[in-house]
Coordinates of C-alpha atoms in Angstrom, one line a residue:
M1 CA 0.0 0.0 0.0
V2 CA 1.3 3.4 -0.9
E3 CA 1.5 6.1 1.9
P4 CA -0.2 9.4 1.0
S5 CA 2.3 12.3 0.6
P6 CA 2.4 15.1 3.2
T7 CA 0.1 18.0 2.6
P8 CA 1.6 21.3 1.5
D9 CA 0.6 22.9 4.8
L10 CA 2.4 20.3 6.9
V11 CA 5.6 20.8 4.9
M12 CA 5.4 24.6 5.3
G13 CA 5.0 24.2 9.1
Q14 CA 8.1 22.0 9.4
R15 CA 10.2 24.5 7.5
L16 CA 9.0 27.4 9.7
W17 CA 9.9 25.5 12.8
A18 CA 13.4 24.8 11.4
M19 CA 13.9 28.5 10.5
F20 CA 12.7 29.5 14.0
G21 CA 15.2 27.1 15.6
V22 CA 18.1 28.4 13.5
A23 CA 17.1 32.0 14.4
I24 CA 17.2 31.1 18.1
L25 CA 20.7 29.6 17.7
L26 CA 21.9 32.7 15.9
V27 CA 20.6 35.1 18.6
A28 CA 22.1 33.0 21.3
G29 CA 25.4 32.8 19.6
M30 CA 25.5 36.6 19.1
N31 CA 24.6 37.2 22.7
A32 CA 27.3 34.8 23.8
Y33 CA 29.8 36.7 21.5
A34 CA 28.7 40.0 22.9
V35 CA 29.2 38.7 26.5
M36 CA 32.5 37.1 25.8
R37 CA 33.9 40.0 23.7
E38 CA 35.4 42.8 25.9
P39 CA 35.6 46.4 24.7
D40 CA 38.8 47.6 23.2
V41 CA 41.4 49.2 25.5
A42 CA 42.0 52.8 24.4
E43 CA 44.5 55.5 25.4
I44 CA 42.8 58.5 27.0
G45 CA 44.5 60.8 24.6
N46 CA 42.9 59.0 21.6
L47 CA 39.3 58.8 22.9
I48 CA 38.2 61.4 20.3
E49 CA 38.6 58.6 17.8
H50 CA 36.1 56.4 19.7
T51 CA 33.1 58.7 20.0
N52 CA 29.9 56.8 20.6
E53 CA 31.8 53.6 21.2
V54 CA 32.1 51.6 24.4
V55 CA 35.8 51.3 25.3
R56 CA 38.0 50.6 28.3
V57 CA 40.6 52.9 29.7
E58 CA 43.3 52.1 32.2
G59 CA 44.7 54.8 34.4
T60 CA 45.1 56.3 37.9
L61 CA 42.1 57.6 39.8
T62 CA 43.2 61.1 40.8
T63 CA 39.9 62.4 42.4
W64 CA 36.2 61.7 42.5
M65 CA 33.1 63.6 43.5
D66 CA 29.9 62.0 44.7
D67 CA 26.6 63.6 43.7
P68 CA 28.4 66.7 42.3
Y69 CA 25.4 69.0 42.5
G70 CA 23.8 67.9 45.7
T71 CA 20.6 66.9 44.0
G72 CA 20.5 63.3 45.5
E73 CA 21.4 61.8 42.1
N74 CA 23.1 58.4 42.3
R75 CA 26.1 59.5 40.3
V76 CA 29.8 59.8 40.9
D77 CA 32.2 61.7 38.7
L78 CA 35.7 60.2 38.5
I79 CA 38.8 61.8 37.1
I80 CA 41.1 59.2 35.5
E81 CA 44.6 59.9 34.2
D82 CA 47.1 57.9 32.1
D83 CA 50.3 59.0 30.3
T84 CA 48.3 60.4 27.3
G85 CA 45.6 62.5 29.0
V86 CA 42.8 62.9 31.5
I87 CA 39.2 61.9 31.2
E88 CA 36.0 62.4 33.3
L89 CA 33.9 59.3 33.9
R90 CA 30.3 59.9 34.9
W91 CA 29.3 56.8 36.7
Y92 CA 25.6 56.2 37.5
R93 CA 24.5 53.6 40.1
A94 CA 28.1 53.5 41.3
T95 CA 29.4 51.1 43.9
D96 CA 32.2 51.5 46.4
L97 CA 35.3 53.3 45.2
P98 CA 39.0 52.6 45.9
P99 CA 41.3 55.2 47.4
V100 CA 42.7 58.0 45.3
G101 CA 45.8 56.9 43.5
T102 CA 44.5 53.4 42.7
K103 CA 45.1 52.1 39.2
V104 CA 41.6 51.3 37.8
T105 CA 40.0 50.0 34.6
A106 CA 36.9 51.9 33.5
T107 CA 34.4 50.8 30.9
G108 CA 32.0 53.3 29.4
N109 CA 30.6 55.0 26.4
V110 CA 32.7 57.9 24.9
I111 CA 30.6 61.0 24.5
E112 CA 31.5 64.2 22.7
W113 CA 29.4 67.3 23.4
D114 CA 30.2 70.8 22.3
G115 CA 33.9 70.0 21.8
R116 CA 34.2 68.3 25.2
I117 CA 35.0 64.6 25.7
Y118 CA 33.8 62.5 28.6
M119 CA 32.8 58.9 29.4
Q120 CA 29.5 57.7 30.8
A121 CA 29.0 54.3 32.5
L122 CA 26.1 52.5 34.3
G123 CA 26.2 49.8 36.9
S124 CA 28.6 48.1 39.3
G125 CA 30.9 46.6 36.7
A126 CA 32.0 49.9 35.1
V127 CA 35.1 50.4 37.3
S128 CA 37.3 47.6 38.5
W129 CA 40.7 47.2 40.2
K130 CA 42.8 44.5 41.9
Q131 CA 44.3 44.5 45.3
S132 CA 47.7 45.0 43.7
D133 CA 46.4 48.2 42.1
L134 CA 45.9 49.9 45.4
P135 CA 48.5 52.7 46.1
D136 CA 51.2 52.8 48.6
V137 CA 50.4 55.6 51.0
V138 CA 53.3 57.7 52.2
T139 CA 52.8 59.3 55.6
T140 CA 54.6 62.6 55.7
S141 CA 54.3 66.1 57.0
L142 CA 53.7 69.6 55.7
A143 CA 57.3 70.5 56.4
D144 CA 58.7 67.6 54.4
V145 CA 56.4 68.4 51.5
A146 CA 57.3 72.1 51.6
A147 CA 61.0 71.2 51.4
D148 CA 60.7 69.2 48.2
P149 CA 57.2 69.2 46.7
V150 CA 58.3 67.8 43.3
N151 CA 59.5 64.7 45.0
H152 CA 56.1 64.1 46.6
S153 CA 54.0 64.9 43.5
D154 CA 54.0 61.3 42.1
R155 CA 52.8 59.5 45.2
V156 CA 49.7 59.2 47.4
L157 CA 50.4 61.2 50.6
R158 CA 48.9 61.0 54.1
L159 CA 49.0 64.4 55.7
T160 CA 47.8 65.7 59.1
G161 CA 47.1 69.3 59.9
Y162 CA 44.6 71.9 60.9
I163 CA 42.0 73.1 58.4
G164 CA 41.6 76.8 58.0
E165 CA 37.8 77.0 57.5
A166 CA 34.6 75.2 58.3
V167 CA 33.3 72.8 55.6
S168 CA 29.5 72.1 55.5
P169 CA 28.3 68.5 55.0
D170 CA 26.9 69.2 51.5
A171 CA 29.9 71.2 50.1
S172 CA 30.7 69.5 46.9
W173 CA 33.9 71.6 46.3
T174 CA 35.9 73.4 48.9
S175 CA 39.2 75.3 48.7
A176 CA 40.7 75.8 52.1
M177 CA 44.1 75.9 53.8
L178 CA 45.9 73.1 55.7
N179 CA 48.1 74.5 58.4
D180 CA 50.6 72.9 60.8
H181 CA 49.2 74.9 63.8
P182 CA 45.5 75.6 64.7
T183 CA 46.2 79.3 64.9
Y184 CA 47.0 80.7 61.4
S185 CA 49.5 83.3 62.6
N186 CA 51.5 80.7 64.5
A187 CA 51.7 78.2 61.7
E188 CA 55.0 77.7 59.9
H189 CA 53.5 76.1 56.8
H190 CA 50.2 76.6 54.9
M191 CA 49.1 74.4 52.1
K192 CA 46.2 74.9 49.7
L193 CA 43.7 72.1 50.3
I194 CA 41.1 71.1 47.6
I195 CA 38.3 68.9 48.9
S196 CA 36.1 67.4 46.2
S197 CA 32.8 65.6 47.1
A198 CA 30.7 66.4 50.1
P199 CA 32.1 65.2 53.4
G200 CA 28.7 64.3 54.8
R201 CA 29.4 66.0 58.2
W202 CA 30.5 69.4 59.5
I203 CA 34.3 69.8 59.6
E204 CA 34.9 72.6 62.0
H205 CA 37.3 75.5 61.5
G206 CA 40.5 74.7 63.2
A207 CA 39.8 70.9 63.3
R208 CA 42.7 68.5 63.3
I209 CA 42.3 66.3 60.2
Q210 CA 44.1 63.6 58.4
A211 CA 43.6 62.7 54.7
D212 CA 45.1 60.8 51.9
G213 CA 45.4 62.5 48.5
L214 CA 47.6 63.7 45.7
L215 CA 49.8 66.7 45.5
Q216 CA 49.3 68.7 42.3
Y217 CA 50.6 72.0 41.0
D218 CA 47.9 74.7 40.7
A219 CA 48.9 76.8 37.8
S220 CA 46.1 79.4 38.4
D221 CA 47.5 80.4 41.8
L222 CA 51.1 79.3 41.2
V223 CA 51.0 77.0 44.3
W224 CA 51.0 73.4 45.1
A225 CA 47.7 72.0 46.2
F226 CA 46.7 68.8 48.1
H227 CA 43.7 67.2 46.5
V228 CA 41.5 64.9 48.7
T229 CA 37.9 63.6 48.7
G230 CA 35.5 64.8 51.3
P231 CA 34.4 61.3 52.7
E232 CA 38.0 60.4 53.1
V233 CA 38.8 63.3 55.5
R234 CA 39.2 62.0 59.0
V235 CA 38.6 64.3 61.9
D236 CA 40.6 63.9 65.2
E237 CA 37.8 64.1 67.8
S238 CA 40.3 64.4 70.6
H239 CA 41.2 67.9 69.5
T240 CA 38.7 70.6 70.3
P241 CA 38.9 73.6 68.0
A242 CA 39.1 77.0 69.6
I243 CA 36.0 79.3 69.3
D244 CA 36.7 82.7 67.8
T245 CA 35.0 85.8 69.1
L246 CA 33.6 88.1 66.4
D247 CA 34.3 91.8 66.5
W248 CA 31.4 94.2 65.7
D249 CA 34.0 96.8 64.4
D250 CA 35.5 94.3 62.0
Q251 CA 32.4 92.9 60.2
E252 CA 34.3 92.6 56.9
S253 CA 36.2 89.7 58.5
W254 CA 33.1 87.7 59.4
A255 CA 32.9 86.2 56.0
Y256 CA 36.1 84.2 56.8
R257 CA 34.3 82.5 59.7
S258 CA 31.2 81.6 57.7
G259 CA 30.0 78.2 58.9
A260 CA 32.2 78.2 61.9
I261 CA 31.1 78.1 65.5
V262 CA 31.8 81.6 66.9
R263 CA 31.1 83.7 69.9
L264 CA 29.5 87.2 69.9
S265 CA 28.5 89.7 72.6
G266 CA 25.7 92.2 72.3
D267 CA 22.3 93.4 73.5
L268 CA 19.7 90.6 73.1
I269 CA 16.5 92.0 71.8
A270 CA 13.2 90.5 70.6
E271 CA 11.3 91.4 67.5
G272 CA 8.1 89.3 67.4
D273 CA 9.2 85.7 67.7
D274 CA 12.7 86.4 66.6
L275 CA 15.8 87.1 68.7
F276 CA 18.6 89.4 67.7
L277 CA 22.0 90.4 69.1
S278 CA 22.4 94.1 68.5
H279 CA 25.3 96.6 68.7
D280 CA 25.2 100.3 67.5
G281 CA 22.2 99.6 65.2
T282 CA 23.6 96.5 63.6
K283 CA 21.7 93.2 64.3
V284 CA 22.5 89.5 64.0
C285 CA 19.7 87.1 64.4
F286 CA 20.1 84.4 67.1
I287 CA 18.5 81.0 67.1
P288 CA 18.9 79.3 70.6
G289 CA 19.5 75.6 70.9
E290 CA 16.8 73.1 71.6
G291 CA 15.7 73.4 75.2
D292 CA 17.4 76.8 75.6
E293 CA 14.5 78.9 74.4
E294 CA 13.2 79.9 77.8
A295 CA 16.7 80.7 79.1
A296 CA 17.3 82.9 76.0
A297 CA 14.0 84.7 76.5
S298 CA 14.9 85.5 80.1
L299 CA 18.0 87.4 78.8
V300 CA 16.1 89.7 76.5
N301 CA 17.0 93.4 76.9
S302 CA 20.3 92.5 78.6
T303 CA 23.8 92.3 77.3
T304 CA 24.9 88.8 76.8
T305 CA 27.4 86.6 75.0
A306 CA 26.0 83.9 72.7
S307 CA 27.7 81.1 70.7
G308 CA 26.5 79.4 67.5
R309 CA 27.3 78.6 64.0
L310 CA 27.7 81.7 61.8
L311 CA 25.3 81.3 58.8
W312 CA 23.6 83.6 56.3
S313 CA 19.8 84.0 56.5
T314 CA 18.4 84.3 53.0
S315 CA 15.1 85.7 54.2
R316 CA 16.6 88.3 56.5
S317 CA 19.6 89.1 54.3
T318 CA 21.8 89.1 57.4
W319 CA 24.1 86.9 59.5
C320 CA 22.7 84.5 62.1
L321 CA 24.1 82.7 65.1
D322 CA 22.5 79.2 65.0
A323 CA 22.8 77.3 68.2
S324 CA 20.1 74.8 67.2
T325 CA 20.5 71.4 65.6
S326 CA 17.7 71.9 63.0
D327 CA 18.4 71.9 59.2
D328 CA 16.7 75.2 58.5
L329 CA 16.7 75.8 54.7
D330 CA 16.7 79.5 55.3
L331 CA 20.1 79.3 56.9
I332 CA 23.0 78.5 54.6
N333 CA 26.7 78.6 54.5
P334 CA 27.5 80.6 51.4
T335 CA 30.0 79.1 49.0
E336 CA 33.1 81.3 48.3
V337 CA 33.1 82.3 44.7
A338 CA 36.6 80.8 44.4
D339 CA 35.1 77.4 45.1
L340 CA 32.4 77.8 42.5
L341 CA 35.1 78.9 40.0
G342 CA 37.1 75.9 40.9
L343 CA 34.2 73.6 40.2
L344 CA 33.6 75.5 37.0
E345 CA 37.2 74.7 35.9
V346 CA 36.6 71.0 36.5
A347 CA 33.1 70.5 35.1
P348 CA 32.0 73.6 33.2
T349 CA 29.5 71.8 31.0
D350 CA 27.7 70.2 33.9
L351 CA 27.3 73.5 35.7
I352 CA 25.8 75.1 32.6
E353 CA 23.6 72.2 31.7
D354 CA 21.9 71.7 35.1
G355 CA 20.9 75.3 35.7
Q356 CA 21.2 74.8 39.5
R357 CA 21.3 77.9 41.7
H358 CA 24.2 78.4 44.1
T359 CA 24.4 80.8 47.0
V360 CA 27.9 82.4 46.9
R361 CA 29.8 85.2 48.5
L362 CA 31.7 87.4 46.1
Y363 CA 32.9 91.0 45.7
A364 CA 32.0 93.6 43.1
R365 CA 35.0 94.2 40.9
Y366 CA 33.7 97.5 39.6
A367 CA 31.1 99.9 40.9
I368 CA 27.5 99.0 39.7
A369 CA 25.3 101.9 38.8
P370 CA 21.6 102.2 39.7
G371 CA 19.3 101.3 36.8
V372 CA 16.1 99.6 35.6
E373 CA 17.6 97.2 33.2
D374 CA 19.8 94.2 33.8
S375 CA 23.5 95.1 33.8
S376 CA 26.7 93.3 32.8
T377 CA 29.5 93.5 35.4
S378 CA 32.3 91.5 36.9
F379 CA 32.8 89.8 40.3
A380 CA 36.0 88.8 42.1
D381 CA 37.0 86.5 44.9
S382 CA 38.5 89.3 47.0
A383 CA 37.7 93.0 47.7
S384 CA 40.7 94.3 45.8
Y385 CA 43.4 93.0 43.5
R386 CA 45.9 90.5 44.8
P387 CA 48.2 88.1 42.9
G388 CA 46.2 85.1 41.7
W389 CA 42.7 86.7 42.2
R390 CA 39.9 85.3 40.1
T391 CA 37.2 87.2 38.3
V392 CA 34.1 86.2 36.4
T393 CA 31.6 88.1 34.3
A394 CA 28.0 88.3 35.5
T395 CA 24.6 89.8 34.8
V396 CA 22.9 91.5 37.7
P397 CA 19.1 92.1 37.6
G398 CA 17.3 95.4 37.6
P399 CA 15.9 97.6 39.0
R400 CA 18.7 98.8 41.3
S401 CA 18.1 102.0 43.3
D402 CA 21.5 102.5 44.8
W403 CA 25.2 102.3 43.8
I404 CA 27.0 99.1 44.7
E405 CA 30.6 100.1 45.3
A406 CA 33.7 98.3 44.0
G407 CA 35.0 95.9 46.6
Q408 CA 31.5 95.6 48.2
A409 CA 30.9 92.1 49.7
I410 CA 27.8 90.5 48.3
V411 CA 25.9 87.3 49.0
A412 CA 24.1 86.3 45.8
E413 CA 22.0 83.4 44.4
V414 CA 23.5 82.6 41.0
S415 CA 23.4 80.1 38.2
V416 CA 25.9 79.5 35.4
A417 CA 25.1 80.3 31.8
W418 CA 27.0 80.2 28.5
D419 CA 27.7 83.6 26.9
G420 CA 27.9 82.7 23.2
A421 CA 28.9 86.2 22.1
A422 CA 31.9 86.3 24.5
M423 CA 32.5 82.6 24.3
R424 CA 32.8 82.1 28.1
A425 CA 30.7 81.2 31.1
R426 CA 28.7 83.9 32.9
L427 CA 27.1 84.1 36.3
M428 CA 23.4 85.0 36.2
V429 CA 22.4 86.7 39.4
H430 CA 18.9 86.0 40.5
E431 CA 18.9 87.6 44.0
M432 CA 21.6 89.4 45.9
S433 CA 22.1 91.3 49.1
L434 CA 25.0 93.4 50.5
D435 CA 27.2 91.9 53.2
G436 CA 28.5 94.6 55.5
D437 CA 29.2 98.3 55.1
S438 CA 30.4 99.9 51.9
P439 CA 34.2 100.0 51.4
D440 CA 36.0 103.2 52.2
P441 CA 36.4 105.7 49.3
V442 CA 39.5 105.4 47.3
Q443 CA 41.9 108.2 48.2
L444 CA 43.2 110.1 45.1
L445 CA 46.3 112.3 45.0
W446 CA 46.9 115.2 42.6
D447 CA 50.2 113.6 41.6
D448 CA 48.6 110.4 40.5
G449 CA 47.8 111.8 37.1
A450 CA 45.0 111.1 34.6
Q451 CA 46.0 107.5 33.8
Q452 CA 45.9 106.4 37.4
W453 CA 42.7 108.4 38.0
S454 CA 41.0 106.5 35.1
Y455 CA 41.2 103.2 37.2
S456 CA 38.8 104.7 39.7
R457 CA 36.1 105.7 37.3
D458 CA 32.6 105.4 38.7
M459 CA 34.0 104.7 42.1
Q460 CA 33.5 106.6 45.4
V461 CA 36.7 108.6 45.9
A462 CA 38.2 111.2 48.1
L463 CA 40.3 114.2 47.0
S464 CA 41.5 117.2 49.0
G465 CA 41.5 120.8 47.7
V466 CA 39.9 124.2 47.9
L467 CA 36.4 124.7 46.7
T468 CA 36.4 127.6 44.2
P469 CA 33.5 129.1 42.2
D470 CA 34.1 129.3 38.4
E471 CA 33.0 131.8 35.8
N472 CA 30.1 129.6 34.7
G473 CA 28.3 129.6 38.0
G474 CA 29.7 126.2 39.0
Y475 CA 32.6 125.0 41.2
R476 CA 36.0 123.6 40.8
L477 CA 38.2 121.8 43.3
V478 CA 41.7 123.4 43.1
E479 CA 44.9 121.8 44.4
A480 CA 46.0 123.5 47.6
G481 CA 49.0 125.7 46.7
G482 CA 48.8 124.7 43.1
E483 CA 47.0 125.5 39.8
R484 CA 45.6 122.1 38.9
S485 CA 41.8 121.7 39.3
I486 CA 38.9 119.4 38.5
G487 CA 35.1 120.1 38.1
L488 CA 33.2 119.8 41.3
E489 CA 29.5 119.1 41.8
P490 CA 28.8 119.5 45.5
L491 CA 25.6 118.4 47.1
P492 CA 23.2 121.4 47.6
T493 CA 23.1 120.6 51.3
S494 CA 26.9 120.5 51.8
V495 CA 28.2 122.6 54.6
A496 CA 31.3 123.3 52.5
L497 CA 29.3 125.9 50.5
D498 CA 29.0 128.5 53.2
E499 CA 31.4 131.4 53.7
L500 CA 32.9 129.9 56.9
H501 CA 34.7 127.3 54.7
A502 CA 36.0 129.6 52.0
N503 CA 39.6 129.2 51.1
T504 CA 40.0 126.1 53.4
T505 CA 41.5 122.9 52.2
L506 CA 38.8 120.2 52.6
R507 CA 38.5 116.5 51.8
F508 CA 35.7 116.0 49.4
I509 CA 34.1 112.5 48.9
G510 CA 32.0 111.9 45.8
R511 CA 31.4 109.9 42.6
W512 CA 34.4 109.9 40.2
S513 CA 33.4 110.1 36.6
Q514 CA 35.1 110.4 33.3
V515 CA 33.5 112.6 30.6
Q516 CA 34.5 114.1 27.3
S517 CA 35.6 117.7 27.2
E518 CA 33.6 120.3 25.5
D519 CA 35.9 120.3 22.4
G520 CA 35.8 116.5 22.2
L521 CA 39.5 116.2 22.2
S522 CA 40.2 115.1 25.8
M523 CA 38.7 113.5 28.9
T524 CA 37.9 115.4 32.1
Y525 CA 37.3 114.1 35.6
P526 CA 34.5 115.8 37.5
L527 CA 33.7 114.8 41.1
A528 CA 29.9 114.5 41.4
A529 CA 27.5 114.4 44.4
A530 CA 30.5 115.6 46.5
D531 CA 30.4 116.4 50.2
V532 CA 32.7 116.7 53.2
S533 CA 32.6 114.9 56.5
D534 CA 30.9 116.5 59.5
R535 CA 31.1 113.7 62.1
D536 CA 29.6 115.7 65.0
G537 CA 26.9 117.4 62.9
D538 CA 27.8 120.9 64.1
G539 CA 27.8 122.4 60.6
L540 CA 31.6 122.6 60.5
A541 CA 33.5 120.3 58.2
D542 CA 36.1 118.0 59.9
G543 CA 38.8 119.6 57.8
L544 CA 37.9 123.1 59.1
E545 CA 37.8 121.9 62.7
A546 CA 41.3 120.5 62.3
V547 CA 42.4 124.0 61.2
L548 CA 40.5 125.7 64.1
G549 CA 41.7 123.2 66.7
T550 CA 38.2 122.1 67.7
N551 CA 37.1 118.5 68.3
P552 CA 35.5 117.1 65.1
N553 CA 33.7 114.5 67.2
D554 CA 32.1 116.9 69.7
E555 CA 29.8 119.8 68.6
D556 CA 30.7 121.6 71.8
S557 CA 34.5 121.1 72.1
N558 CA 34.9 123.3 75.3
D559 CA 31.7 122.2 77.0
D560 CA 30.5 125.8 77.5
G561 CA 27.0 125.1 76.2
V562 CA 27.6 126.8 72.9
D563 CA 28.3 124.7 69.9
D564 CA 31.5 125.3 67.8
R565 CA 29.8 126.8 64.8
Q566 CA 27.9 129.4 66.8
E567 CA 31.1 130.4 68.6
L568 CA 32.9 130.8 65.2
T569 CA 30.0 132.8 63.8
E570 CA 29.9 135.1 66.8
A571 CA 33.7 135.5 67.1

């Protein structure tokens, strides 16, 4: 008997099953190949040739920063260096890291963005190392490093010293000083200390610390710097840092104690539910510790001494002494602008991309005029020029009703933007408040000359001379005993305008400006909104009282019941 032949449908089904099986084998084989095949090892200097490829690099871990912007992101930025270059690895879902100086192998995708190369990796297998890759740590001292820094620059060092400023738990980048004595003036050696990644706890000013890190030359400041990571900084709890006492008459120095535990004496006053320490009209808010509220309330309207952490209140735009343990979002430890600029040097693209706002303390490099519109200006990391100072362009918002003097300390909330026209980063100021009194006026001298005078344009300056009416109904300030003069625009209320002050050399303070002459061929320097000092308010300028021999701080110098001006008028 002859068997019937298979139907066409049955044959087709068998073929499909065979094709499906072959496909499964191919996919499995490709997956196995992908698992078994390791990415190519590339030199860091040649990563531009591997854009959008997954590669491996082998090098030394020089630093790392956990959650670089304090947003809670599970990300660590690593800096890896080999003989050909340096690369940043952004590692998401990172695991434990080895010490700085370890030779590591990193696997990730090479990304090029706006001319900048970095690697990006995900998961626990992205960075690996062996026990033999761990660095040999050399325990040494600041004195030994200072004697021969070059010899210590190729090894991992363990240094012990006293830190020169307080570091907050969430400070992702800090530039401080490591000293060999808790008192700065008594220290023999001072080393620049760069702390990357948040330490996770307060490191007090003057604390004795030990850290492992790398010594690198900082070309921007022409100094050697010790680079460490925040979580690796170990604090010697057996050493208790000294508590500094703040001086009301030296408020400009308070910024150097920001975040530190300090002591301050003053009159304790209450305004609503808030407490303040007051002195000569200046107030600092005080937040008592938990359980000390009643004791603090009993001291209201008395002179007392309080201790607490010196922090800036964003809502009050003033300093506060915080003796509590609460994490008040209104109280912050402003970042020094040098720290923000240091972070900008390491990761400029990240700062520009995330748009995060930073509260920083900085100084006006130039005087900022009142105005309605936003204004472009420049900020610096110190009140006046010093070797190695850093500056950054910025945009300040309008309207502004008053002048901001050059050298004025400012606490500002800023973000970082890219200025395409100038091809550089720019600070965008969202809010700002002045920190402390305005700087003293710049003292000008007649012998300085026009070129030197031009550096003080728009600034508050002081210049001595004799007020002299001109033929146009205005005034000029004439050099005493000379012929040189400048235009003078005194305030209408200035005491220097009356006849008692005629032909007297007086010190005028005003706004220094530079304007074109009437013929358009030169520049002139008028002193606008000018006035003289009259400290005792008796209607006699301090300069005139110096000539008369009366006390410029007492309106009745001889205590006869008649003020000095009246006596001069009746004489």
